[in-house]
N, CA and C of each residue as an Amber inpcrd file, in Angstrom:
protein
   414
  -7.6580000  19.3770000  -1.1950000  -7.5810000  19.3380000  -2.6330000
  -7.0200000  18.0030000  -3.1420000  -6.0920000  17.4210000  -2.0990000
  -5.3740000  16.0550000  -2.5890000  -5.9740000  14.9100000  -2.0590000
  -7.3260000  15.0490000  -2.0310000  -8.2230000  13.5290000  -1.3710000
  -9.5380000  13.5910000  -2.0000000  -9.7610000  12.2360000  -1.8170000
 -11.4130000  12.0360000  -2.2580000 -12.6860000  12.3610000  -0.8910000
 -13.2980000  13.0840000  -0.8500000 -13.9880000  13.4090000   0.5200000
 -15.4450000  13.8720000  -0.3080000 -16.3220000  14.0540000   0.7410000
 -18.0650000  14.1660000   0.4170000 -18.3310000  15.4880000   0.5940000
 -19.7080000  16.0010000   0.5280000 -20.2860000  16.9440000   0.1930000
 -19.4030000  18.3790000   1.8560000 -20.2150000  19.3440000   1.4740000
 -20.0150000  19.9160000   3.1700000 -20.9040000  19.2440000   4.1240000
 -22.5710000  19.1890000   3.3850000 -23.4020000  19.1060000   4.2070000
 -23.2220000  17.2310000   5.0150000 -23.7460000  16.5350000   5.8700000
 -23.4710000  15.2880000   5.9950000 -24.0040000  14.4720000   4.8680000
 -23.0750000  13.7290000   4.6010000 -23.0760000  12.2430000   4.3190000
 -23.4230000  12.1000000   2.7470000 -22.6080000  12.2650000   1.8580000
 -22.8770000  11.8790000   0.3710000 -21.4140000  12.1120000  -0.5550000
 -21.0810000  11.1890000  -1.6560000 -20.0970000  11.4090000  -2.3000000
 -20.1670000  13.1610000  -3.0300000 -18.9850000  13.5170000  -3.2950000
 -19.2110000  14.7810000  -4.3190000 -17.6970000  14.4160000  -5.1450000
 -18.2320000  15.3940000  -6.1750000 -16.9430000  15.2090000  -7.2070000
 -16.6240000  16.9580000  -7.4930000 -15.4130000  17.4200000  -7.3410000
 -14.8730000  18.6700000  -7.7640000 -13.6660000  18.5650000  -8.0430000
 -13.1210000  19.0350000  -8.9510000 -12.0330000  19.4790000  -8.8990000
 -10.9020000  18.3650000  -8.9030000 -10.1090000  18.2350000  -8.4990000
  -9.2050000  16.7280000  -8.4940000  -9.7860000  15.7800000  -7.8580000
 -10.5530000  15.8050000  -6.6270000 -11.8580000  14.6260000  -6.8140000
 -12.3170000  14.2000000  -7.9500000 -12.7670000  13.6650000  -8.8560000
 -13.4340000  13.5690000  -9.6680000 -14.4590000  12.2760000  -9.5230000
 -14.3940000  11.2870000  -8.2880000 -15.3530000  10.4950000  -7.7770000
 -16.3040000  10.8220000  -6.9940000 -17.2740000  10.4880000  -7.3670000
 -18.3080000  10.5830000  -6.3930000 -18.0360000   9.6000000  -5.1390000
 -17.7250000   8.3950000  -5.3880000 -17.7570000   7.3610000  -4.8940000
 -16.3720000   6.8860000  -4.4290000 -16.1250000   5.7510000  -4.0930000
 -14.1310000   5.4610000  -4.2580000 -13.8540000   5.7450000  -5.0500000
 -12.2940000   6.1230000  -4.8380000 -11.4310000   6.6210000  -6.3740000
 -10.4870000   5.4500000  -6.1900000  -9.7740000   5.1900000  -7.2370000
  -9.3780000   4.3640000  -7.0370000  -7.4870000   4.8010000  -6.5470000
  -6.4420000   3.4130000  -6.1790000  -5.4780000   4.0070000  -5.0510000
  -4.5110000   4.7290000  -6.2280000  -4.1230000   5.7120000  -5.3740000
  -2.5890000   6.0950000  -6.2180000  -3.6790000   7.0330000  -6.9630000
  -4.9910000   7.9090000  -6.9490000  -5.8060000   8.9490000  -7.6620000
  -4.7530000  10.4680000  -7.5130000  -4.1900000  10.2230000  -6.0540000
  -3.7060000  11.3720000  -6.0130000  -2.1830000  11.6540000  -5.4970000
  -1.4440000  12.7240000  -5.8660000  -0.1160000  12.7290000  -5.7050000
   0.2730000  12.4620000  -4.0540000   1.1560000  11.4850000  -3.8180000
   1.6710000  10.9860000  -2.8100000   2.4090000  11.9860000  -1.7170000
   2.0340000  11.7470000  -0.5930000   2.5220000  12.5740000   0.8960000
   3.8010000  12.8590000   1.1460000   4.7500000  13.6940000   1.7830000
   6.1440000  13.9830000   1.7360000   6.5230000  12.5910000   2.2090000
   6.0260000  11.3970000   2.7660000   6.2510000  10.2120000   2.9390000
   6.5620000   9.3330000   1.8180000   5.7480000   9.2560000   0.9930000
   5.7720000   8.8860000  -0.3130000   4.4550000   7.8690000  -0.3500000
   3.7240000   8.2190000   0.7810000   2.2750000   7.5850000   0.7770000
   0.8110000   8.1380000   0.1370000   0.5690000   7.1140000  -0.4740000
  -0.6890000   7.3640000  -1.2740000  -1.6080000   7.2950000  -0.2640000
  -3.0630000   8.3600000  -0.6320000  -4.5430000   7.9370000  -0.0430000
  -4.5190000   7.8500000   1.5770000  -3.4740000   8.3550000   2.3410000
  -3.5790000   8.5180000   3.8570000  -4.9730000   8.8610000   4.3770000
  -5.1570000   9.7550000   3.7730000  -6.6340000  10.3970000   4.2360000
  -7.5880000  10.6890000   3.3130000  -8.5660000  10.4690000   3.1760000
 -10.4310000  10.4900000   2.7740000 -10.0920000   8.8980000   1.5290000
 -11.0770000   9.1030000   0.5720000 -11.4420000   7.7590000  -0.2000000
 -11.7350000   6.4640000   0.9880000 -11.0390000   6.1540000   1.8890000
 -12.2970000   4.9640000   2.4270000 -11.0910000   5.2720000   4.1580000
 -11.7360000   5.1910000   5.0820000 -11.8840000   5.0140000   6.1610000
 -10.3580000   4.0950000   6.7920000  -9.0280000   4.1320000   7.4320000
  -8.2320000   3.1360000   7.4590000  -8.6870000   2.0910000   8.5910000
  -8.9740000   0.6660000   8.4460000  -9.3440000  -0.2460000   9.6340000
  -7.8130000  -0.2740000  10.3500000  -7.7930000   0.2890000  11.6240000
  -6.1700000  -0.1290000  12.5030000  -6.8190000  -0.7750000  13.0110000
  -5.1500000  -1.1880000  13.6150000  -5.1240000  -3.0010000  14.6710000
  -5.8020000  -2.3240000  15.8600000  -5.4960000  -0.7180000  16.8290000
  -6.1450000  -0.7340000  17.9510000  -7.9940000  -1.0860000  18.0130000
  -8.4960000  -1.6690000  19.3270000  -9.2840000  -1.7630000  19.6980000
  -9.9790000  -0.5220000  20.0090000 -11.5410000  -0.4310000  19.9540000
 -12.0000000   0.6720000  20.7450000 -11.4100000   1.0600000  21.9760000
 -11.6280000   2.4190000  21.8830000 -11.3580000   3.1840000  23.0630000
 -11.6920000   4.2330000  23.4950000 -12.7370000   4.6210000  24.3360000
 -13.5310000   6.0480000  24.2720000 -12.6020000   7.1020000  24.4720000
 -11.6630000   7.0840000  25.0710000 -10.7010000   7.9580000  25.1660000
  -9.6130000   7.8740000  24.9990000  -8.8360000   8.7110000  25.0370000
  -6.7250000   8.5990000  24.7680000  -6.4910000   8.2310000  25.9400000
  -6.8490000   8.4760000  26.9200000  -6.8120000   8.1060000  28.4140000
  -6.1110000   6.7420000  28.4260000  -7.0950000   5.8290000  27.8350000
  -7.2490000   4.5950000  27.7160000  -6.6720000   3.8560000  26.7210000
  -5.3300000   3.8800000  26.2090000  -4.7430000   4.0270000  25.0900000
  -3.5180000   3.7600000  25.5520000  -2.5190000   2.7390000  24.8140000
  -0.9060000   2.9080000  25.3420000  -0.4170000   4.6620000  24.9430000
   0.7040000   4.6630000  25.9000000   1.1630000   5.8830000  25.6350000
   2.3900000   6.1450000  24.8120000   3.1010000   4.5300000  24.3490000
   4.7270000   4.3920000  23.6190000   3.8840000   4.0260000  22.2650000
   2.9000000   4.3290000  21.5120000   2.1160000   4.5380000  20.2700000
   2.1180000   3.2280000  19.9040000   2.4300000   1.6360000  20.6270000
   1.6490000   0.7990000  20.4110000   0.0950000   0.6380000  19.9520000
  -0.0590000  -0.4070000  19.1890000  -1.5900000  -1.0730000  19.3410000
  -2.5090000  -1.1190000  20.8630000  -3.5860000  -0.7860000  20.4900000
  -4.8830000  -0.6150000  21.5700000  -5.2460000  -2.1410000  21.8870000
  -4.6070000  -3.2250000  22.2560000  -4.9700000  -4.6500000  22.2970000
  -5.9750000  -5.1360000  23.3070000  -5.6290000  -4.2050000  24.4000000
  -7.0580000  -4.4410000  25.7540000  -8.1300000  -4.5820000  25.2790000
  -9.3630000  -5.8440000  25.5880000 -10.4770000  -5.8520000  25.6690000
 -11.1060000  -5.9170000  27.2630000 -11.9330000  -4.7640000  27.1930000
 -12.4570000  -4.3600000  28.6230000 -13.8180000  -4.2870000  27.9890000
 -14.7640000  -4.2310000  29.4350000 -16.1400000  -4.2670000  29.1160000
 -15.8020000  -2.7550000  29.0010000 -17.1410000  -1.8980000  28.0450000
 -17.6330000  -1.2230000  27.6700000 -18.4600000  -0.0730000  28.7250000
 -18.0350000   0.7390000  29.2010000 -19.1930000   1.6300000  29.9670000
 -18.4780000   2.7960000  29.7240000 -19.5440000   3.8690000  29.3060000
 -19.1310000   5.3710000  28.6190000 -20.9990000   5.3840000  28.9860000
 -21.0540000   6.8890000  29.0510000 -23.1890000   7.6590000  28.6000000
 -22.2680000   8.3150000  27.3780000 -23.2550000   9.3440000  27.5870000
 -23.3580000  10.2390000  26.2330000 -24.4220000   9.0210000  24.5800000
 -23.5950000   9.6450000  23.8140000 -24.0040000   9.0670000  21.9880000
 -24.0100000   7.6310000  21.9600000 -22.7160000   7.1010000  23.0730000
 -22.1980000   5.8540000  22.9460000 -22.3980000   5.1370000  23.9920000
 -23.6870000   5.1930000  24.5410000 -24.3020000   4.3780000  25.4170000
 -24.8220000   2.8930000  24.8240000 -25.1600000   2.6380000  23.4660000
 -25.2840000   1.4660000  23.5080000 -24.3700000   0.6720000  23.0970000
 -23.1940000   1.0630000  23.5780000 -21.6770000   0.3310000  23.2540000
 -21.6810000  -0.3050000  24.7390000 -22.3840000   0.0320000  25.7270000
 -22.4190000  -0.7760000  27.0300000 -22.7780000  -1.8970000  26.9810000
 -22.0920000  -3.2340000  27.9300000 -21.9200000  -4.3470000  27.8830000
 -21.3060000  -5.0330000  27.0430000 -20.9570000  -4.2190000  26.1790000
 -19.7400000  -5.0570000  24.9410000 -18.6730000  -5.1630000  24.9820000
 -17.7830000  -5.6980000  24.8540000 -15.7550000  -5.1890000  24.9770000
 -15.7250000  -4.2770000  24.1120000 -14.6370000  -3.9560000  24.3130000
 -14.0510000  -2.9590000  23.6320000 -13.1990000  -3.9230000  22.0890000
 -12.9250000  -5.0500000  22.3480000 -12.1860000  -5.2920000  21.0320000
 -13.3680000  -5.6530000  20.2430000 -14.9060000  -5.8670000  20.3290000
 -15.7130000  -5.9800000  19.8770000 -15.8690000  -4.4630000  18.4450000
 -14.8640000  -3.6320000  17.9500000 -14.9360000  -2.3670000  17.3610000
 -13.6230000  -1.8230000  17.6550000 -13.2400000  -1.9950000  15.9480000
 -12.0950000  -1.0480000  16.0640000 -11.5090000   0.2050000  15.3870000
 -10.5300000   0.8670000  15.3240000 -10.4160000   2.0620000  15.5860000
 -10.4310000   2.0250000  13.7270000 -11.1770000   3.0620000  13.4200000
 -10.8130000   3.7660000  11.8970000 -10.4590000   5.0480000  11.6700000
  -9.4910000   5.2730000  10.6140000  -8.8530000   6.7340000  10.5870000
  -9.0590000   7.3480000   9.0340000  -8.9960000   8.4440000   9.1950000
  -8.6360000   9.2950000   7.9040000 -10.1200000   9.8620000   7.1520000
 -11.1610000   9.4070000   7.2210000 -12.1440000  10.1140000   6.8100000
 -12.7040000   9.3190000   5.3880000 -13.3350000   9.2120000   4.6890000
 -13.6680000   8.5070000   3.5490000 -14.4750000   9.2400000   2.7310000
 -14.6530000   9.0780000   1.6240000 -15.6270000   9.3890000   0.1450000
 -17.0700000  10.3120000   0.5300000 -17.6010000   9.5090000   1.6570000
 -18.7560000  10.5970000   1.6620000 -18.9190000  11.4820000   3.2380000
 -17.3820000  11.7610000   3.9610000 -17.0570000  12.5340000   4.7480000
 -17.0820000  14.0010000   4.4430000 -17.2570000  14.9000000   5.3250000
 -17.2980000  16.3510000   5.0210000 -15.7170000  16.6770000   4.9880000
 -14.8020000  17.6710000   4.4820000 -13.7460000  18.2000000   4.6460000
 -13.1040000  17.7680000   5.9480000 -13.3590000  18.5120000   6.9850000
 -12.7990000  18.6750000   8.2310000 -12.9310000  17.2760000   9.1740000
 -13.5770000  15.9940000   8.1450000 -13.0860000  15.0220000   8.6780000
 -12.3440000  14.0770000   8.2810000 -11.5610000  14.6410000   6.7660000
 -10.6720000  14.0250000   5.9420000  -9.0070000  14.3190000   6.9350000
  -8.6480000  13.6550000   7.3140000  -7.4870000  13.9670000   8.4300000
  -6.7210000  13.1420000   9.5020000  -5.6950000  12.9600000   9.2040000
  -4.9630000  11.5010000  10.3340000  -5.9780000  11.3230000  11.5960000
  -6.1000000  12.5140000  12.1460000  -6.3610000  12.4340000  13.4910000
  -7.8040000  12.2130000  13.8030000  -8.6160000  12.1100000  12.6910000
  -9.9900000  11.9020000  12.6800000 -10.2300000  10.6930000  13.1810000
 -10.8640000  10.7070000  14.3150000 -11.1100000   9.2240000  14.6050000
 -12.3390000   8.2160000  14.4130000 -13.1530000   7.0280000  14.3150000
 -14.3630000   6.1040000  14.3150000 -13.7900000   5.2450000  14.4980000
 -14.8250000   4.2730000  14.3240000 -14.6630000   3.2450000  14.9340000
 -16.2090000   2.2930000  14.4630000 -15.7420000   0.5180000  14.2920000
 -16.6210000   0.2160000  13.5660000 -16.5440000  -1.1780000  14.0980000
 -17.8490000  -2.0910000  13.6400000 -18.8830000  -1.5360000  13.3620000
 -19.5330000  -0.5900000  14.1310000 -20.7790000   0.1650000  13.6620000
 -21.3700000   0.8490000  14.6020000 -22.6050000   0.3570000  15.6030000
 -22.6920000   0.7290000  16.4130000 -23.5340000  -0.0330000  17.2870000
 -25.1770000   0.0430000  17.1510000 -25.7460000  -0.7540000  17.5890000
 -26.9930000  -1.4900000  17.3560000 -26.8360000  -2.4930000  16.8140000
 -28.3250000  -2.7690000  16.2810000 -28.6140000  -4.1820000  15.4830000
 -27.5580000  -4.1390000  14.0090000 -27.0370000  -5.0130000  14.0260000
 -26.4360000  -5.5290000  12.7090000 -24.8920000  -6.3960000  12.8000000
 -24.3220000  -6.6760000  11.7970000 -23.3690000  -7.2970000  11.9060000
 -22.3540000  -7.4360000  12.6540000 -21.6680000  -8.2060000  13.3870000
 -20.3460000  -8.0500000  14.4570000 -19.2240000  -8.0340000  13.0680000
 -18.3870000  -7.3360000  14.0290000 -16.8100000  -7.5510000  13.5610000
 -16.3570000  -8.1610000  12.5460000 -16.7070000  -9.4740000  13.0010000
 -16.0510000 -10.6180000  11.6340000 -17.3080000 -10.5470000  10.7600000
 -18.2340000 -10.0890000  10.5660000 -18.8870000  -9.6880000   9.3060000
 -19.3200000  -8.4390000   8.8350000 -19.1550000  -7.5350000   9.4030000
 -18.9370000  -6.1800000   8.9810000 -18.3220000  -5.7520000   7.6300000
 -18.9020000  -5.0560000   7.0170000 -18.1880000  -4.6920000   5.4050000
 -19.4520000  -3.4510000   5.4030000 -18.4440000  -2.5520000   4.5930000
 -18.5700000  -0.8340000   4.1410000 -17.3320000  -0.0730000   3.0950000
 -18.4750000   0.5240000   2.2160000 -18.1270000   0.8860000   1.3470000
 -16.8830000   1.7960000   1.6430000 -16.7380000   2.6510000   2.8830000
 -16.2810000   3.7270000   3.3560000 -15.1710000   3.0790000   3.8970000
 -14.7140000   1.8520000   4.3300000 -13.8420000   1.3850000   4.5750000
 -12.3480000   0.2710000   4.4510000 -11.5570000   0.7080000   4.2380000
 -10.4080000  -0.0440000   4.1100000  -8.9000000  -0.0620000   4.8230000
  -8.0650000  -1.0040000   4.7870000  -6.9940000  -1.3310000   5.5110000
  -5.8430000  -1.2160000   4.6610000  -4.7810000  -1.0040000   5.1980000
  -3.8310000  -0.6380000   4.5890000  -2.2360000  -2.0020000   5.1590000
  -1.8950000  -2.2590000   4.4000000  -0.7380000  -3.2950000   4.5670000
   0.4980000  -2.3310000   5.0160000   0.6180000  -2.6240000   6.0690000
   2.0060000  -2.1020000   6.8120000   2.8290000  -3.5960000   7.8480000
   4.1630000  -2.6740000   7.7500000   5.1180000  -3.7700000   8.7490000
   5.7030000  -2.7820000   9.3860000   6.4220000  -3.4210000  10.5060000
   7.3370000  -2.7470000  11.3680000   8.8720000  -2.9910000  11.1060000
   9.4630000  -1.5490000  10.9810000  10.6010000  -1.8780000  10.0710000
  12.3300000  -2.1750000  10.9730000  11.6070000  -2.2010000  12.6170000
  12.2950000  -2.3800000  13.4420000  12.7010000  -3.8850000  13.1030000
């Protein structure tokens, strides 16, 4: 109820209810997290510092950044992520504008760009996606 997220069916903005965008809403649309953070989850996609990683496996375990670049080998969906590094795509969270419900959520994971033909990394841009300014307060 407290995010901007898409239809049930895949892939399109919807507007209900305290949504009221189809599209991005803009930041601070909706009342802030027991954190005191705005927009954690859905309206656009968060770009983090970790690198791809097909699994948690493969992941620090003291909740550092994913900084390893390793070549790429996984089958399945994400077979044509083979021969690429892994810092070639990195990790996105929270779900965005034209996500279904159940993928508006910290733990939702992607990762971008997506593979095939088209833009690398340093030119990649989507509507569905944005970064968030954080520091470490250590």
């Amino acid at each position: 109820e407290f995010a901007n997220h898409g239809t049930e069916e895949c892939c399109g903005g919807f507007a209900s209810g305290r949504d009221k965008w189809v599209n991005t809403s803009p930041g601070g649309a909706f009342p802030a997290n027991s954190f005191g953070l705005h927009d954690m989850n859905g309206n656009v996609m968060q770009w983090v510092e970790d690198c791809f990683a097909p699994t948690y496996s493969d992941t620090p375990r003291d909740g550092s950044a994913n900084r390893k670049s390793v070549a790429v080998n996984v089958i399945g969906d994400l077979k044509d992520l083979n021969g690429t590094m892994t810092c070639d795509y990195r990790v996105l969270r929270g779900g965005d504008w034209a996500q279904q419900v159940r993928w508006i959520r910290s733990a939702a994971r992607s990762f971008a760009p997506p593979p095939g033909p088209g833009p690398a990394l340093n030119a990649y841009r989507s509507g569905g996606v944005g970064f968030r300014v954080a520091r470490d307060l250590r």
